[in-house]
């Protein structure tokens, strides 16, 4: 997969047909995002429900970068 050709944009419009839909609570999403829970474990526990093609979701998240939670946005210039 060429990572240089992916763009993620937000829109409030919905498409007529989707390849995959995930259903989960904000609390579970927060736990996964903060590294307190593993995504696949939450799927196994049925806290995340997947409708459609799981491989399409994996393709979607594959090229996304994973940044440390507390990364510097602006770093002070060294004197």
Coordinates of N, CA and C in Angstrom, one line a residue:
X1 N 0.8 -1.2 0.0 CA 0.0 0.0 0.0 C 0.9 1.2 0.0
X2 N 0.6 2.2 -0.9 CA 1.3 3.4 -0.9 C 0.7 4.4 0.1
X3 N 1.5 4.7 1.2 CA 1.0 5.5 2.2 C 0.9 7.0 1.8
X4 N 1.5 7.4 0.7 CA 1.5 8.7 0.2 C 0.2 9.2 -0.5
X5 N -0.7 8.2 -0.7 CA -1.9 8.6 -1.5 C -3.2 8.6 -0.6
X6 N -3.1 8.6 0.7 CA -4.2 8.6 1.6 C -4.5 9.9 2.2
X7 N -5.8 10.3 2.2 CA -6.2 11.6 2.9 C -7.4 11.2 3.6
X8 N -7.5 11.7 4.8 CA -8.7 11.6 5.7 C -9.3 12.9 5.9
X9 N -10.6 13.0 5.5 CA -11.3 14.3 5.6 C -12.6 14.0 6.4
X10 N -13.0 15.0 7.2 CA -14.3 14.9 7.9 C -15.4 15.5 7.0
X11 N -16.6 14.8 7.1 CA -17.8 15.4 6.4 C -19.0 14.9 7.2
X12 N -20.0 15.7 7.2 CA -21.2 15.3 7.9 C -22.2 14.5 7.0
X13 N -21.8 14.3 5.8 CA -22.6 13.6 4.8 C -22.3 12.1 4.9
X14 N -23.3 11.3 4.7 CA -23.2 9.9 4.8 C -23.3 9.3 3.3
X15 N -22.5 8.2 3.1 CA -22.6 7.6 1.8 C -23.7 6.5 1.8
X16 N -24.3 6.2 0.7 CA -25.4 5.2 0.6 C -25.0 3.8 1.1
X17 N -23.8 3.4 0.6 CA -23.3 2.0 1.0 C -22.0 2.1 1.6
X18 N -21.7 1.4 2.7 CA -20.4 1.3 3.3 C -19.9 -0.1 3.3
X19 N -18.6 -0.2 3.5 CA -18.0 -1.6 3.5 C -18.0 -2.1 4.9
X20 N -17.9 -1.3 5.9 CA -17.8 -1.8 7.3 C -18.3 -0.7 8.2
X21 N -19.0 -1.1 9.3 CA -19.5 -0.2 10.3 C -19.1 -0.7 11.7
X22 N -18.5 0.1 12.5 CA -18.2 -0.2 13.9 C -19.1 0.4 14.8
X23 N -19.5 -0.3 15.9 CA -20.4 0.3 16.9 C -19.7 0.0 18.3
X24 N -19.5 1.1 19.0 CA -18.9 1.1 20.3 C -19.2 2.3 21.1
X25 N -19.0 2.3 22.4 CA -19.2 3.5 23.2 C -18.0 4.4 23.1
X26 N -18.2 5.6 23.5 CA -17.1 6.6 23.6 C -16.1 6.1 24.7
X27 N -16.6 5.6 25.7 CA -15.8 5.1 26.8 C -14.8 4.0 26.3
X28 N -15.3 3.1 25.5 CA -14.5 2.0 24.9 C -13.5 2.6 24.0
X29 N -13.9 3.5 23.1 CA -13.0 4.2 22.2 C -11.9 4.9 22.9
X30 N -12.2 5.6 24.0 CA -11.2 6.3 24.8 C -10.2 5.3 25.4
X31 N -10.7 4.1 25.9 CA -9.8 3.1 26.5 C -8.8 2.6 25.4
X32 N -9.3 2.4 24.2 CA -8.5 1.9 23.1 C -7.5 2.9 22.7
X33 N -7.9 4.2 22.6 CA -7.1 5.3 22.2 C -6.0 5.5 23.2
X34 N -6.3 5.4 24.4 CA -5.3 5.7 25.5 C -4.4 4.5 25.8
X35 N -4.6 3.4 25.1 CA -3.8 2.2 25.3 C -4.1 1.4 26.5
X36 N -5.3 1.6 27.1 CA -5.7 0.9 28.3 C -6.4 -0.5 27.9
X37 N -6.8 -0.6 26.6 CA -7.4 -1.8 26.1 C -7.0 -2.0 24.7
X38 N -6.9 -3.2 24.2 CA -6.6 -3.6 22.9 C -7.9 -3.7 22.1
X39 N -7.8 -3.2 20.8 CA -9.0 -3.2 20.0 C -9.5 -4.6 19.8
X40 N -8.7 -5.6 19.4 CA -9.1 -6.9 19.2 C -9.7 -7.6 20.4
X41 N -9.2 -7.3 21.6 CA -9.8 -7.8 22.8 C -11.2 -7.2 23.0
X42 N -11.4 -6.0 22.7 CA -12.7 -5.4 22.9 C -13.7 -6.0 21.9
X43 N -13.2 -6.3 20.7 CA -14.0 -7.0 19.7 C -14.4 -8.4 20.3
X44 N -13.5 -9.1 20.8 CA -13.7 -10.5 21.4 C -14.7 -10.4 22.5
X45 N -14.6 -9.3 23.3 CA -15.6 -9.1 24.5 C -16.9 -8.6 24.0
X46 N -17.0 -8.3 22.7 CA -18.3 -7.8 22.1 C -18.6 -6.4 22.5
X47 N -17.5 -5.7 23.0 CA -17.7 -4.2 23.3 C -17.6 -3.4 22.0
X48 N -17.0 -4.0 21.0 CA -16.9 -3.4 19.6 C -17.6 -4.3 18.7
X49 N -18.6 -3.9 18.0 CA -19.3 -4.7 17.0 C -19.0 -4.3 15.6
X50 N -18.6 -5.2 14.8 CA -18.2 -4.9 13.4 C -19.3 -5.5 12.5
X51 N -19.8 -4.7 11.6 CA -20.8 -5.1 10.6 C -20.1 -4.9 9.3
X52 N -20.0 -5.9 8.5 CA -19.3 -5.8 7.2 C -18.0 -6.4 7.1
X53 N -17.1 -5.9 6.2 CA -15.8 -6.5 6.0 C -14.7 -5.9 6.9
X54 N -14.3 -6.7 7.9 CA -13.2 -6.3 8.8 C -12.0 -5.9 8.1
X55 N -11.7 -6.6 7.0 CA -10.5 -6.2 6.2 C -10.5 -4.8 5.7
X56 N -11.7 -4.3 5.4 CA -11.8 -2.9 4.9 C -11.4 -1.9 6.1
X57 N -11.8 -2.2 7.3 CA -11.4 -1.4 8.4 C -9.9 -1.5 8.6
X58 N -9.4 -2.7 8.6 CA -7.9 -2.8 8.7 C -7.2 -2.0 7.6
X59 N -7.7 -2.0 6.4 CA -7.1 -1.2 5.3 C -7.2 0.3 5.7
X60 N -8.3 0.7 6.3 CA -8.5 2.1 6.6 C -7.5 2.6 7.7
X61 N -7.3 1.8 8.8 CA -6.5 2.2 9.9 C -5.0 1.9 9.6
X62 N -4.7 1.1 8.7 CA -3.3 0.7 8.4 C -2.4 1.8 8.2
X63 N -2.7 2.8 7.3 CA -1.7 3.9 7.1 C -1.8 5.0 8.1
X64 N -2.6 5.0 9.1 CA -2.7 6.0 10.1 C -1.5 6.0 11.0
X65 N -0.9 7.1 11.3 CA 0.2 7.2 12.2 C -0.2 7.1 13.7
X66 N 0.6 6.6 14.5 CA 0.3 6.5 15.9 C 1.3 7.4 16.7
X67 N 0.9 8.5 17.2 CA 1.7 9.5 17.9 C 1.7 9.3 19.4
X68 N 2.8 9.6 20.1 CA 2.7 9.5 21.5 C 1.7 10.5 22.0
X69 N 1.0 10.2 23.1 CA -0.1 11.0 23.6 C 0.4 12.5 23.9
X70 N 1.6 12.6 24.5 CA 2.1 13.9 24.9 C 3.2 14.3 24.0
X71 N 3.0 14.5 22.7 CA 4.1 14.9 21.8 C 4.1 16.5 21.8
X72 N 5.3 17.0 21.5 CA 5.5 18.5 21.4 C 4.9 19.0 20.1
X73 N 4.0 19.9 20.1 CA 3.5 20.5 18.9 C 4.5 21.6 18.5
X74 N 4.9 22.4 19.5 CA 5.9 23.4 19.2 C 7.0 23.2 20.2
X75 N 8.2 23.1 19.7 CA 9.4 22.9 20.5 C 10.2 24.2 20.6
X76 N 10.5 24.6 21.9 CA 11.3 25.9 22.0 C 12.6 25.8 21.3
X77 N 13.0 26.9 20.7 CA 14.3 27.0 20.0 C 15.4 27.0 21.1
X78 N 16.4 26.2 20.8 CA 17.6 26.1 21.6 C 18.3 27.4 21.6
X79 N 18.7 27.9 22.7 CA 19.5 29.2 22.8 C 20.9 29.0 22.5

